[in-house]
Amino acid sequence: MNEFYKAYTSLPVGNPMIEGIAPFLRRLAGPDVDSKLVSSYDLPSHIDSSYPKTYIVANEDDGTVPVANSKAMDAVLTKLGVEHITRIGSKGGHSFGLGNGLEVSGWLEEAVDFWRSTTKDI
């Protein structure tokens, strides 16, 4: 959420994305959104080495959720030694489904294989 808030506050006045992001932030943190309120929802700030094995997939050109969120999560998981896989493609936006024809193609099968390899009885 911190990365999302940073992206939101860095947009130039009049950018249409501001009005797209603002309602989400207001639902999350109330009408007077500030960095302190948003920080309480920032997942990477609240995890430790007991966090479960994680699979992250995103694209650089995601116009809905800044890819910086996925990169921040990857960095924290790496630092904490949490087993994870991160796949970031250059193109595909936010709603890329199975990613057919994209760099992240095959992500679902890879994620399922990863979770099966790290979880008993699946």
JSON list of N, CA and C in Angstrom, two decimals, residues 42-120:
[
{"chain": "A", "resi": 42, "resn": "ASP", "atom": "N", "xyz": [-0.08, -1.78, 4.72]},
{"chain": "A", "resi": 42, "resn": "ASP", "atom": "CA", "xyz": [1.05, -2.14, 3.86]},
{"chain": "A", "resi": 42, "resn": "ASP", "atom": "C", "xyz": [1.57, -3.53, 4.23]},
{"chain": "A", "resi": 43, "resn": "LEU", "atom": "N", "xyz": [1.23, -4.52, 3.43]},
{"chain": "A", "resi": 43, "resn": "LEU", "atom": "CA", "xyz": [1.58, -5.91, 3.73]},
{"chain": "A", "resi": 43, "resn": "LEU", "atom": "C", "xyz": [3.08, -6.12, 3.98]},
{"chain": "A", "resi": 44, "resn": "PRO", "atom": "N", "xyz": [3.97, -5.66, 3.11]},
{"chain": "A", "resi": 44, "resn": "PRO", "atom": "CA", "xyz": [5.39, -5.91, 3.36]},
{"chain": "A", "resi": 44, "resn": "PRO", "atom": "C", "xyz": [5.90, -5.39, 4.71]},
{"chain": "A", "resi": 45, "resn": "SER", "atom": "N", "xyz": [5.22, -4.41, 5.28]},
{"chain": "A", "resi": 45, "resn": "SER", "atom": "CA", "xyz": [5.63, -3.86, 6.57]},
{"chain": "A", "resi": 45, "resn": "SER", "atom": "C", "xyz": [5.23, -4.76, 7.74]},
{"chain": "A", "resi": 46, "resn": "HIS", "atom": "N", "xyz": [4.36, -5.72, 7.50]},
{"chain": "A", "resi": 46, "resn": "HIS", "atom": "CA", "xyz": [3.80, -6.51, 8.59]},
{"chain": "A", "resi": 46, "resn": "HIS", "atom": "C", "xyz": [4.12, -8.00, 8.53]},
{"chain": "A", "resi": 47, "resn": "ILE", "atom": "N", "xyz": [4.98, -8.42, 7.62]},
{"chain": "A", "resi": 47, "resn": "ILE", "atom": "CA", "xyz": [5.27, -9.85, 7.53]},
{"chain": "A", "resi": 47, "resn": "ILE", "atom": "C", "xyz": [6.60, -10.17, 8.17]},
{"chain": "A", "resi": 48, "resn": "ASP", "atom": "N", "xyz": [6.77, -11.44, 8.50]},
{"chain": "A", "resi": 48, "resn": "ASP", "atom": "CA", "xyz": [8.03, -11.90, 9.05]},
{"chain": "A", "resi": 48, "resn": "ASP", "atom": "C", "xyz": [8.41, -13.22, 8.37]},
{"chain": "A", "resi": 49, "resn": "SER", "atom": "N", "xyz": [9.45, -13.86, 8.86]},
{"chain": "A", "resi": 49, "resn": "SER", "atom": "CA", "xyz": [9.96, -15.07, 8.20]},
{"chain": "A", "resi": 49, "resn": "SER", "atom": "C", "xyz": [9.00, -16.25, 8.25]},
{"chain": "A", "resi": 50, "resn": "SER", "atom": "N", "xyz": [7.93, -16.16, 9.04]},
{"chain": "A", "resi": 50, "resn": "SER", "atom": "CA", "xyz": [6.94, -17.24, 9.08]},
{"chain": "A", "resi": 50, "resn": "SER", "atom": "C", "xyz": [5.87, -17.09, 7.99]},
{"chain": "A", "resi": 51, "resn": "TYR", "atom": "N", "xyz": [5.99, -16.06, 7.15]},
{"chain": "A", "resi": 51, "resn": "TYR", "atom": "CA", "xyz": [5.03, -15.84, 6.08]},
{"chain": "A", "resi": 51, "resn": "TYR", "atom": "C", "xyz": [5.01, -17.06, 5.16]},
{"chain": "A", "resi": 52, "resn": "PRO", "atom": "N", "xyz": [3.84, -17.45, 4.65]},
{"chain": "A", "resi": 52, "resn": "PRO", "atom": "CA", "xyz": [3.78, -18.65, 3.82]},
{"chain": "A", "resi": 52, "resn": "PRO", "atom": "C", "xyz": [4.47, -18.48, 2.45]},
{"chain": "A", "resi": 53, "resn": "LYS", "atom": "N", "xyz": [4.81, -19.59, 1.89]},
{"chain": "A", "resi": 53, "resn": "LYS", "atom": "CA", "xyz": [5.41, -19.61, 0.56]},
{"chain": "A", "resi": 53, "resn": "LYS", "atom": "C", "xyz": [4.49, -18.84, -0.40]},
{"chain": "A", "resi": 54, "resn": "THR", "atom": "N", "xyz": [5.09, -18.05, -1.27]},
{"chain": "A", "resi": 54, "resn": "THR", "atom": "CA", "xyz": [4.31, -17.08, -2.04]},
{"chain": "A", "resi": 54, "resn": "THR", "atom": "C", "xyz": [4.70, -17.10, -3.51]},
{"chain": "A", "resi": 55, "resn": "TYR", "atom": "N", "xyz": [3.71, -16.94, -4.37]},
{"chain": "A", "resi": 55, "resn": "TYR", "atom": "CA", "xyz": [3.94, -16.80, -5.80]},
{"chain": "A", "resi": 55, "resn": "TYR", "atom": "C", "xyz": [3.40, -15.44, -6.21]},
{"chain": "A", "resi": 56, "resn": "ILE", "atom": "N", "xyz": [4.23, -14.65, -6.89]},
{"chain": "A", "resi": 56, "resn": "ILE", "atom": "CA", "xyz": [3.86, -13.31, -7.34]},
{"chain": "A", "resi": 56, "resn": "ILE", "atom": "C", "xyz": [3.99, -13.25, -8.85]},
{"chain": "A", "resi": 57, "resn": "VAL", "atom": "N", "xyz": [2.97, -12.72, -9.51]},
{"chain": "A", "resi": 57, "resn": "VAL", "atom": "CA", "xyz": [3.05, -12.50, -10.95]},
{"chain": "A", "resi": 57, "resn": "VAL", "atom": "C", "xyz": [2.46, -11.12, -11.24]},
{"chain": "A", "resi": 58, "resn": "ALA", "atom": "N", "xyz": [3.15, -10.36, -12.08]},
{"chain": "A", "resi": 58, "resn": "ALA", "atom": "CA", "xyz": [2.71, -8.99, -12.41]},
{"chain": "A", "resi": 58, "resn": "ALA", "atom": "C", "xyz": [3.35, -8.57, -13.72]},
{"chain": "A", "resi": 59, "resn": "ASN", "atom": "N", "xyz": [2.92, -7.42, -14.20]},
{"chain": "A", "resi": 59, "resn": "ASN", "atom": "CA", "xyz": [3.50, -6.85, -15.42]},
{"chain": "A", "resi": 59, "resn": "ASN", "atom": "C", "xyz": [3.90, -5.40, -15.16]},
{"chain": "A", "resi": 60, "resn": "GLU", "atom": "N", "xyz": [4.98, -5.00, -15.79]},
{"chain": "A", "resi": 60, "resn": "GLU", "atom": "CA", "xyz": [5.50, -3.63, -15.65]},
{"chain": "A", "resi": 60, "resn": "GLU", "atom": "C", "xyz": [4.46, -2.59, -16.06]},
{"chain": "A", "resi": 61, "resn": "ASP", "atom": "N", "xyz": [3.63, -2.90, -17.05]},
{"chain": "A", "resi": 61, "resn": "ASP", "atom": "CA", "xyz": [2.69, -1.90, -17.56]},
{"chain": "A", "resi": 61, "resn": "ASP", "atom": "C", "xyz": [1.31, -1.98, -16.90]},
{"chain": "A", "resi": 62, "resn": "ASP", "atom": "N", "xyz": [1.24, -2.55, -15.71]},
{"chain": "A", "resi": 62, "resn": "ASP", "atom": "CA", "xyz": [-0.02, -2.64, -14.98]},
{"chain": "A", "resi": 62, "resn": "ASP", "atom": "C", "xyz": [-0.47, -1.23, -14.59]},
{"chain": "A", "resi": 63, "resn": "GLY", "atom": "N", "xyz": [-1.60, -0.80, -15.14]},
{"chain": "A", "resi": 63, "resn": "GLY", "atom": "CA", "xyz": [-2.12, 0.53, -14.85]},
{"chain": "A", "resi": 63, "resn": "GLY", "atom": "C", "xyz": [-3.06, 0.56, -13.67]},
{"chain": "A", "resi": 64, "resn": "THR", "atom": "N", "xyz": [-3.31, -0.59, -13.05]},
{"chain": "A", "resi": 64, "resn": "THR", "atom": "CA", "xyz": [-4.22, -0.67, -11.91]},
{"chain": "A", "resi": 64, "resn": "THR", "atom": "C", "xyz": [-3.45, -0.74, -10.60]},
{"chain": "A", "resi": 65, "resn": "VAL", "atom": "N", "xyz": [-2.48, -1.62, -10.53]},
{"chain": "A", "resi": 65, "resn": "VAL", "atom": "CA", "xyz": [-1.66, -1.77, -9.33]},
{"chain": "A", "resi": 65, "resn": "VAL", "atom": "C", "xyz": [-0.20, -1.58, -9.75]},
{"chain": "A", "resi": 66, "resn": "PRO", "atom": "N", "xyz": [0.48, -0.59, -9.19]},
{"chain": "A", "resi": 66, "resn": "PRO", "atom": "CA", "xyz": [1.87, -0.36, -9.59]},
{"chain": "A", "resi": 66, "resn": "PRO", "atom": "C", "xyz": [2.73, -1.60, -9.36]},
{"chain": "A", "resi": 67, "resn": "VAL", "atom": "N", "xyz": [3.54, -1.94, -10.36]},
{"chain": "A", "resi": 67, "resn": "VAL", "atom": "CA", "xyz": [4.41, -3.11, -10.25]},
{"chain": "A", "resi": 67, "resn": "VAL", "atom": "C", "xyz": [5.39, -2.95, -9.09]},
{"chain": "A", "resi": 68, "resn": "ALA", "atom": "N", "xyz": [5.60, -1.72, -8.64]},
{"chain": "A", "resi": 68, "resn": "ALA", "atom": "CA", "xyz": [6.46, -1.48, -7.48]},
{"chain": "A", "resi": 68, "resn": "ALA", "atom": "C", "xyz": [5.97, -2.25, -6.26]},
{"chain": "A", "resi": 69, "resn": "ASN", "atom": "N", "xyz": [4.65, -2.49, -6.17]},
{"chain": "A", "resi": 69, "resn": "ASN", "atom": "CA", "xyz": [4.11, -3.28, -5.05]},
{"chain": "A", "resi": 69, "resn": "ASN", "atom": "C", "xyz": [4.67, -4.70, -5.07]},
{"chain": "A", "resi": 70, "resn": "SER", "atom": "N", "xyz": [4.65, -5.32, -6.25]},
{"chain": "A", "resi": 70, "resn": "SER", "atom": "CA", "xyz": [5.17, -6.68, -6.38]},
{"chain": "A", "resi": 70, "resn": "SER", "atom": "C", "xyz": [6.66, -6.73, -6.12]},
{"chain": "A", "resi": 71, "resn": "LYS", "atom": "N", "xyz": [7.37, -5.73, -6.60]},
{"chain": "A", "resi": 71, "resn": "LYS", "atom": "CA", "xyz": [8.82, -5.68, -6.38]},
{"chain": "A", "resi": 71, "resn": "LYS", "atom": "C", "xyz": [9.15, -5.47, -4.91]},
{"chain": "A", "resi": 72, "resn": "ALA", "atom": "N", "xyz": [8.37, -4.66, -4.22]},
{"chain": "A", "resi": 72, "resn": "ALA", "atom": "CA", "xyz": [8.58, -4.45, -2.79]},
{"chain": "A", "resi": 72, "resn": "ALA", "atom": "C", "xyz": [8.34, -5.74, -2.02]},
{"chain": "A", "resi": 73, "resn": "MET", "atom": "N", "xyz": [7.28, -6.44, -2.38]},
{"chain": "A", "resi": 73, "resn": "MET", "atom": "CA", "xyz": [6.97, -7.71, -1.72]},
{"chain": "A", "resi": 73, "resn": "MET", "atom": "C", "xyz": [8.09, -8.72, -1.98]},
{"chain": "A", "resi": 74, "resn": "ASP", "atom": "N", "xyz": [8.56, -8.80, -3.21]},
{"chain": "A", "resi": 74, "resn": "ASP", "atom": "CA", "xyz": [9.66, -9.70, -3.56]},
{"chain": "A", "resi": 74, "resn": "ASP", "atom": "C", "xyz": [10.89, -9.38, -2.72]},
{"chain": "A", "resi": 75, "resn": "ALA", "atom": "N", "xyz": [11.21, -8.11, -2.59]},
{"chain": "A", "resi": 75, "resn": "ALA", "atom": "CA", "xyz": [12.40, -7.71, -1.82]},
{"chain": "A", "resi": 75, "resn": "ALA", "atom": "C", "xyz": [12.30, -8.12, -0.36]},
{"chain": "A", "resi": 76, "resn": "VAL", "atom": "N", "xyz": [11.12, -7.93, 0.23]},
{"chain": "A", "resi": 76, "resn": "VAL", "atom": "CA", "xyz": [10.94, -8.29, 1.63]},
{"chain": "A", "resi": 76, "resn": "VAL", "atom": "C", "xyz": [11.00, -9.80, 1.82]},
{"chain": "A", "resi": 77, "resn": "LEU", "atom": "N", "xyz": [10.35, -10.54, 0.93]},
{"chain": "A", "resi": 77, "resn": "LEU", "atom": "CA", "xyz": [10.38, -12.00, 1.04]},
{"chain": "A", "resi": 77, "resn": "LEU", "atom": "C", "xyz": [11.80, -12.53, 0.89]},
{"chain": "A", "resi": 78, "resn": "THR", "atom": "N", "xyz": [12.56, -11.95, -0.02]},
{"chain": "A", "resi": 78, "resn": "THR", "atom": "CA", "xyz": [13.96, -12.34, -0.21]},
{"chain": "A", "resi": 78, "resn": "THR", "atom": "C", "xyz": [14.76, -12.04, 1.05]},
{"chain": "A", "resi": 79, "resn": "LYS", "atom": "N", "xyz": [14.60, -10.86, 1.58]},
{"chain": "A", "resi": 79, "resn": "LYS", "atom": "CA", "xyz": [15.33, -10.45, 2.80]},
{"chain": "A", "resi": 79, "resn": "LYS", "atom": "C", "xyz": [15.01, -11.37, 3.97]},
{"chain": "A", "resi": 80, "resn": "LEU", "atom": "N", "xyz": [13.75, -11.78, 4.09]},
{"chain": "A", "resi": 80, "resn": "LEU", "atom": "CA", "xyz": [13.32, -12.63, 5.21]},
{"chain": "A", "resi": 80, "resn": "LEU", "atom": "C", "xyz": [13.59, -14.11, 4.97]},
{"chain": "A", "resi": 81, "resn": "GLY", "atom": "N", "xyz": [14.01, -14.47, 3.77]},
{"chain": "A", "resi": 81, "resn": "GLY", "atom": "CA", "xyz": [14.27, -15.87, 3.46]},
{"chain": "A", "resi": 81, "resn": "GLY", "atom": "C", "xyz": [13.01, -16.69, 3.25]},
{"chain": "A", "resi": 82, "resn": "VAL", "atom": "N", "xyz": [11.92, -16.04, 2.89]},
{"chain": "A", "resi": 82, "resn": "VAL", "atom": "CA", "xyz": [10.67, -16.75, 2.63]},
{"chain": "A", "resi": 82, "resn": "VAL", "atom": "C", "xyz": [10.72, -17.32, 1.22]},
{"chain": "A", "resi": 83, "resn": "GLU", "atom": "N", "xyz": [10.43, -18.60, 1.11]},
{"chain": "A", "resi": 83, "resn": "GLU", "atom": "CA", "xyz": [10.44, -19.24, -0.21]},
{"chain": "A", "resi": 83, "resn": "GLU", "atom": "C", "xyz": [9.35, -18.60, -1.08]},
{"chain": "A", "resi": 84, "resn": "HIS", "atom": "N", "xyz": [9.76, -18.16, -2.28]},
{"chain": "A", "resi": 84, "resn": "HIS", "atom": "CA", "xyz": [8.81, -17.52, -3.18]},
{"chain": "A", "resi": 84, "resn": "HIS", "atom": "C", "xyz": [9.33, -17.52, -4.60]},
{"chain": "A", "resi": 85, "resn": "ILE", "atom": "N", "xyz": [8.42, -17.27, -5.52]},
{"chain": "A", "resi": 85, "resn": "ILE", "atom": "CA", "xyz": [8.75, -17.08, -6.93]},
{"chain": "A", "resi": 85, "resn": "ILE", "atom": "C", "xyz": [8.10, -15.77, -7.34]},
{"chain": "A", "resi": 86, "resn": "THR", "atom": "N", "xyz": [8.84, -14.95, -8.06]},
{"chain": "A", "resi": 86, "resn": "THR", "atom": "CA", "xyz": [8.29, -13.71, -8.60]},
{"chain": "A", "resi": 86, "resn": "THR", "atom": "C", "xyz": [8.53, -13.69, -10.10]},
{"chain": "A", "resi": 87, "resn": "ARG", "atom": "N", "xyz": [7.45, -13.49, -10.85]},
{"chain": "A", "resi": 87, "resn": "ARG", "atom": "CA", "xyz": [7.55, -13.36, -12.32]},
{"chain": "A", "resi": 87, "resn": "ARG", "atom": "C", "xyz": [6.97, -12.03, -12.71]},
{"chain": "A", "resi": 88, "resn": "ILE", "atom": "N", "xyz": [7.77, -11.22, -13.34]},
{"chain": "A", "resi": 88, "resn": "ILE", "atom": "CA", "xyz": [7.31, -9.91, -13.78]},
{"chain": "A", "resi": 88, "resn": "ILE", "atom": "C", "xyz": [7.58, -9.79, -15.28]},
{"chain": "A", "resi": 89, "resn": "GLY", "atom": "N", "xyz": [6.51, -9.60, -16.03]},
{"chain": "A", "resi": 89, "resn": "GLY", "atom": "CA", "xyz": [6.62, -9.41, -17.47]},
{"chain": "A", "resi": 89, "resn": "GLY", "atom": "C", "xyz": [6.64, -7.92, -17.79]},
{"chain": "A", "resi": 90, "resn": "SER", "atom": "N", "xyz": [6.99, -7.60, -19.02]},
{"chain": "A", "resi": 90, "resn": "SER", "atom": "CA", "xyz": [7.03, -6.19, -19.40]},
{"chain": "A", "resi": 90, "resn": "SER", "atom": "C", "xyz": [5.66, -5.68, -19.85]},
{"chain": "A", "resi": 91, "resn": "LYS", "atom": "N", "xyz": [4.89, -6.54, -20.51]},
{"chain": "A", "resi": 91, "resn": "LYS", "atom": "CA", "xyz": [3.58, -6.11, -21.04]},
{"chain": "A", "resi": 91, "resn": "LYS", "atom": "C", "xyz": [2.51, -7.12, -20.69]},
{"chain": "A", "resi": 92, "resn": "GLY", "atom": "N", "xyz": [1.30, -6.62, -20.55]},
{"chain": "A", "resi": 92, "resn": "GLY", "atom": "CA", "xyz": [0.16, -7.49, -20.26]},
{"chain": "A", "resi": 92, "resn": "GLY", "atom": "C", "xyz": [-0.86, -6.83, -19.35]},
{"chain": "A", "resi": 93, "resn": "GLY", "atom": "N", "xyz": [-0.51, -5.68, -18.80]},
{"chain": "A", "resi": 93, "resn": "GLY", "atom": "CA", "xyz": [-1.45, -4.95, -17.95]},
{"chain": "A", "resi": 93, "resn": "GLY", "atom": "C", "xyz": [-1.78, -5.68, -16.67]},
{"chain": "A", "resi": 94, "resn": "HIS", "atom": "N", "xyz": [-2.99, -5.43, -16.17]},
{"chain": "A", "resi": 94, "resn": "HIS", "atom": "CA", "xyz": [-3.42, -5.99, -14.89]},
{"chain": "A", "resi": 94, "resn": "HIS", "atom": "C", "xyz": [-4.21, -7.28, -15.07]},
{"chain": "A", "resi": 95, "resn": "SER", "atom": "N", "xyz": [-5.17, -7.27, -15.94]},
{"chain": "A", "resi": 95, "resn": "SER", "atom": "CA", "xyz": [-6.05, -8.43, -16.13]},
{"chain": "A", "resi": 95, "resn": "SER", "atom": "C", "xyz": [-5.56, -9.24, -17.32]},
{"chain": "A", "resi": 96, "resn": "PHE", "atom": "N", "xyz": [-4.53, -10.05, -17.10]},
{"chain": "A", "resi": 96, "resn": "PHE", "atom": "CA", "xyz": [-3.90, -10.77, -18.20]},
{"chain": "A", "resi": 96, "resn": "PHE", "atom": "C", "xyz": [-4.28, -12.24, -18.24]},
{"chain": "A", "resi": 97, "resn": "GLY", "atom": "N", "xyz": [-5.18, -12.66, -17.36]},
{"chain": "A", "resi": 97, "resn": "GLY", "atom": "CA", "xyz": [-5.65, -14.04, -17.36]},
{"chain": "A", "resi": 97, "resn": "GLY", "atom": "C", "xyz": [-4.51, -15.04, -17.26]},
{"chain": "A", "resi": 98, "resn": "LEU", "atom": "N", "xyz": [-4.49, -16.00, -18.16]},
{"chain": "A", "resi": 98, "resn": "LEU", "atom": "CA", "xyz": [-3.44, -17.01, -18.16]},
{"chain": "A", "resi": 98, "resn": "LEU", "atom": "C", "xyz": [-2.13, -16.49, -18.74]},
{"chain": "A", "resi": 99, "resn": "GLY", "atom": "N", "xyz": [-2.18, -15.30, -19.32]},
{"chain": "A", "resi": 99, "resn": "GLY", "atom": "CA", "xyz": [-0.97, -14.70, -19.88]},
{"chain": "A", "resi": 99, "resn": "GLY", "atom": "C", "xyz": [-0.56, -15.28, -21.21]},
{"chain": "A", "resi": 100, "resn": "ASN", "atom": "N", "xyz": [-1.48, -15.96, -21.89]},
{"chain": "A", "resi": 100, "resn": "ASN", "atom": "CA", "xyz": [-1.14, -16.55, -23.18]},
{"chain": "A", "resi": 100, "resn": "ASN", "atom": "C", "xyz": [-0.56, -15.50, -24.12]},
{"chain": "A", "resi": 101, "resn": "GLY", "atom": "N", "xyz": [0.59, -15.80, -24.71]},
{"chain": "A", "resi": 101, "resn": "GLY", "atom": "CA", "xyz": [1.27, -14.89, -25.62]},
{"chain": "A", "resi": 101, "resn": "GLY", "atom": "C", "xyz": [2.09, -13.82, -24.93]},
{"chain": "A", "resi": 102, "resn": "LEU", "atom": "N", "xyz": [2.12, -13.84, -23.61]},
{"chain": "A", "resi": 102, "resn": "LEU", "atom": "CA", "xyz": [2.89, -12.84, -22.84]},
{"chain": "A", "resi": 102, "resn": "LEU", "atom": "C", "xyz": [4.10, -13.51, -22.19]},
{"chain": "A", "resi": 103, "resn": "GLU", "atom": "N", "xyz": [5.00, -12.69, -21.68]},
{"chain": "A", "resi": 103, "resn": "GLU", "atom": "CA", "xyz": [6.17, -13.22, -20.98]},
{"chain": "A", "resi": 103, "resn": "GLU", "atom": "C", "xyz": [5.79, -14.06, -19.76]},
{"chain": "A", "resi": 104, "resn": "VAL", "atom": "N", "xyz": [4.64, -13.77, -19.16]},
{"chain": "A", "resi": 104, "resn": "VAL", "atom": "CA", "xyz": [4.22, -14.50, -17.97]},
{"chain": "A", "resi": 104, "resn": "VAL", "atom": "C", "xyz": [3.39, -15.74, -18.30]},
{"chain": "A", "resi": 105, "resn": "SER", "atom": "N", "xyz": [3.29, -16.06, -19.58]},
{"chain": "A", "resi": 105, "resn": "SER", "atom": "CA", "xyz": [2.56, -17.25, -20.00]},
{"chain": "A", "resi": 105, "resn": "SER", "atom": "C", "xyz": [3.07, -18.46, -19.22]},
{"chain": "A", "resi": 106, "resn": "GLY", "atom": "N", "xyz": [2.14, -19.28, -18.76]},
{"chain": "A", "resi": 106, "resn": "GLY", "atom": "CA", "xyz": [2.50, -20.46, -17.99]},
{"chain": "A", "resi": 106, "resn": "GLY", "atom": "C", "xyz": [2.58, -20.21, -16.50]},
{"chain": "A", "resi": 107, "resn": "TRP", "atom": "N", "xyz": [2.24, -18.99, -16.08]},
{"chain": "A", "resi": 107, "resn": "TRP", "atom": "CA", "xyz": [2.37, -18.64, -14.67]},
{"chain": "A", "resi": 107, "resn": "TRP", "atom": "C", "xyz": [1.49, -19.53, -13.78]},
{"chain": "A", "resi": 108, "resn": "LEU", "atom": "N", "xyz": [0.28, -19.86, -14.23]},
{"chain": "A", "resi": 108, "resn": "LEU", "atom": "CA", "xyz": [-0.62, -20.63, -13.38]},
{"chain": "A", "resi": 108, "resn": "LEU", "atom": "C", "xyz": [-0.07, -22.03, -13.12]},
{"chain": "A", "resi": 109, "resn": "GLU", "atom": "N", "xyz": [0.40, -22.70, -14.16]},
{"chain": "A", "resi": 109, "resn": "GLU", "atom": "CA", "xyz": [0.97, -24.03, -13.99]},
{"chain": "A", "resi": 109, "resn": "GLU", "atom": "C", "xyz": [2.21, -23.97, -13.09]},
{"chain": "A", "resi": 110, "resn": "GLU", "atom": "N", "xyz": [3.03, -22.95, -13.29]},
{"chain": "A", "resi": 110, "resn": "GLU", "atom": "CA", "xyz": [4.23, -22.79, -12.47]},
{"chain": "A", "resi": 110, "resn": "GLU", "atom": "C", "xyz": [3.85, -22.57, -11.00]},
{"chain": "A", "resi": 111, "resn": "ALA", "atom": "N", "xyz": [2.82, -21.76, -10.76]},
{"chain": "A", "resi": 111, "resn": "ALA", "atom": "CA", "xyz": [2.38, -21.50, -9.39]},
{"chain": "A", "resi": 111, "resn": "ALA", "atom": "C", "xyz": [1.86, -22.78, -8.73]},
{"chain": "A", "resi": 112, "resn": "VAL", "atom": "N", "xyz": [1.03, -23.52, -9.45]},
{"chain": "A", "resi": 112, "resn": "VAL", "atom": "CA", "xyz": [0.48, -24.76, -8.90]},
{"chain": "A", "resi": 112, "resn": "VAL", "atom": "C", "xyz": [1.60, -25.75, -8.61]},
{"chain": "A", "resi": 113, "resn": "ASP", "atom": "N", "xyz": [2.55, -25.90, -9.53]},
{"chain": "A", "resi": 113, "resn": "ASP", "atom": "CA", "xyz": [3.69, -26.79, -9.30]},
{"chain": "A", "resi": 113, "resn": "ASP", "atom": "C", "xyz": [4.49, -26.35, -8.08]},
{"chain": "A", "resi": 114, "resn": "PHE", "atom": "N", "xyz": [4.70, -25.05, -7.93]},
{"chain": "A", "resi": 114, "resn": "PHE", "atom": "CA", "xyz": [5.43, -24.50, -6.79]},
{"chain": "A", "resi": 114, "resn": "PHE", "atom": "C", "xyz": [4.71, -24.82, -5.49]},
{"chain": "A", "resi": 115, "resn": "TRP", "atom": "N", "xyz": [3.42, -24.56, -5.43]},
{"chain": "A", "resi": 115, "resn": "TRP", "atom": "CA", "xyz": [2.68, -24.82, -4.21]},
{"chain": "A", "resi": 115, "resn": "TRP", "atom": "C", "xyz": [2.62, -26.31, -3.90]},
{"chain": "A", "resi": 116, "resn": "ARG", "atom": "N", "xyz": [2.46, -27.13, -4.92]},
{"chain": "A", "resi": 116, "resn": "ARG", "atom": "CA", "xyz": [2.45, -28.59, -4.69]},
{"chain": "A", "resi": 116, "resn": "ARG", "atom": "C", "xyz": [3.79, -29.07, -4.15]},
{"chain": "A", "resi": 117, "resn": "SER", "atom": "N", "xyz": [4.87, -28.49, -4.67]},
{"chain": "A", "resi": 117, "resn": "SER", "atom": "CA", "xyz": [6.20, -28.93, -4.24]},
{"chain": "A", "resi": 117, "resn": "SER", "atom": "C", "xyz": [6.53, -28.49, -2.83]},
{"chain": "A", "resi": 118, "resn": "THR", "atom": "N", "xyz": [5.78, -27.56, -2.30]},
{"chain": "A", "resi": 118, "resn": "THR", "atom": "CA", "xyz": [6.12, -27.03, -0.98]},
{"chain": "A", "resi": 118, "resn": "THR", "atom": "C", "xyz": [5.05, -27.31, 0.07]},
{"chain": "A", "resi": 119, "resn": "THR", "atom": "N", "xyz": [3.99, -28.02, -0.35]},
{"chain": "A", "resi": 119, "resn": "THR", "atom": "CA", "xyz": [2.88, -28.27, 0.58]},
{"chain": "A", "resi": 119, "resn": "THR", "atom": "C", "xyz": [2.59, -29.77, 0.61]},
{"chain": "A", "resi": 120, "resn": "LYS", "atom": "N", "xyz": [2.39, -30.29, 1.78]},
{"chain": "A", "resi": 120, "resn": "LYS", "atom": "CA", "xyz": [2.04, -31.71, 1.93]},
{"chain": "A", "resi": 120, "resn": "LYS", "atom": "C", "xyz": [0.58, -31.94, 1.58]}
]
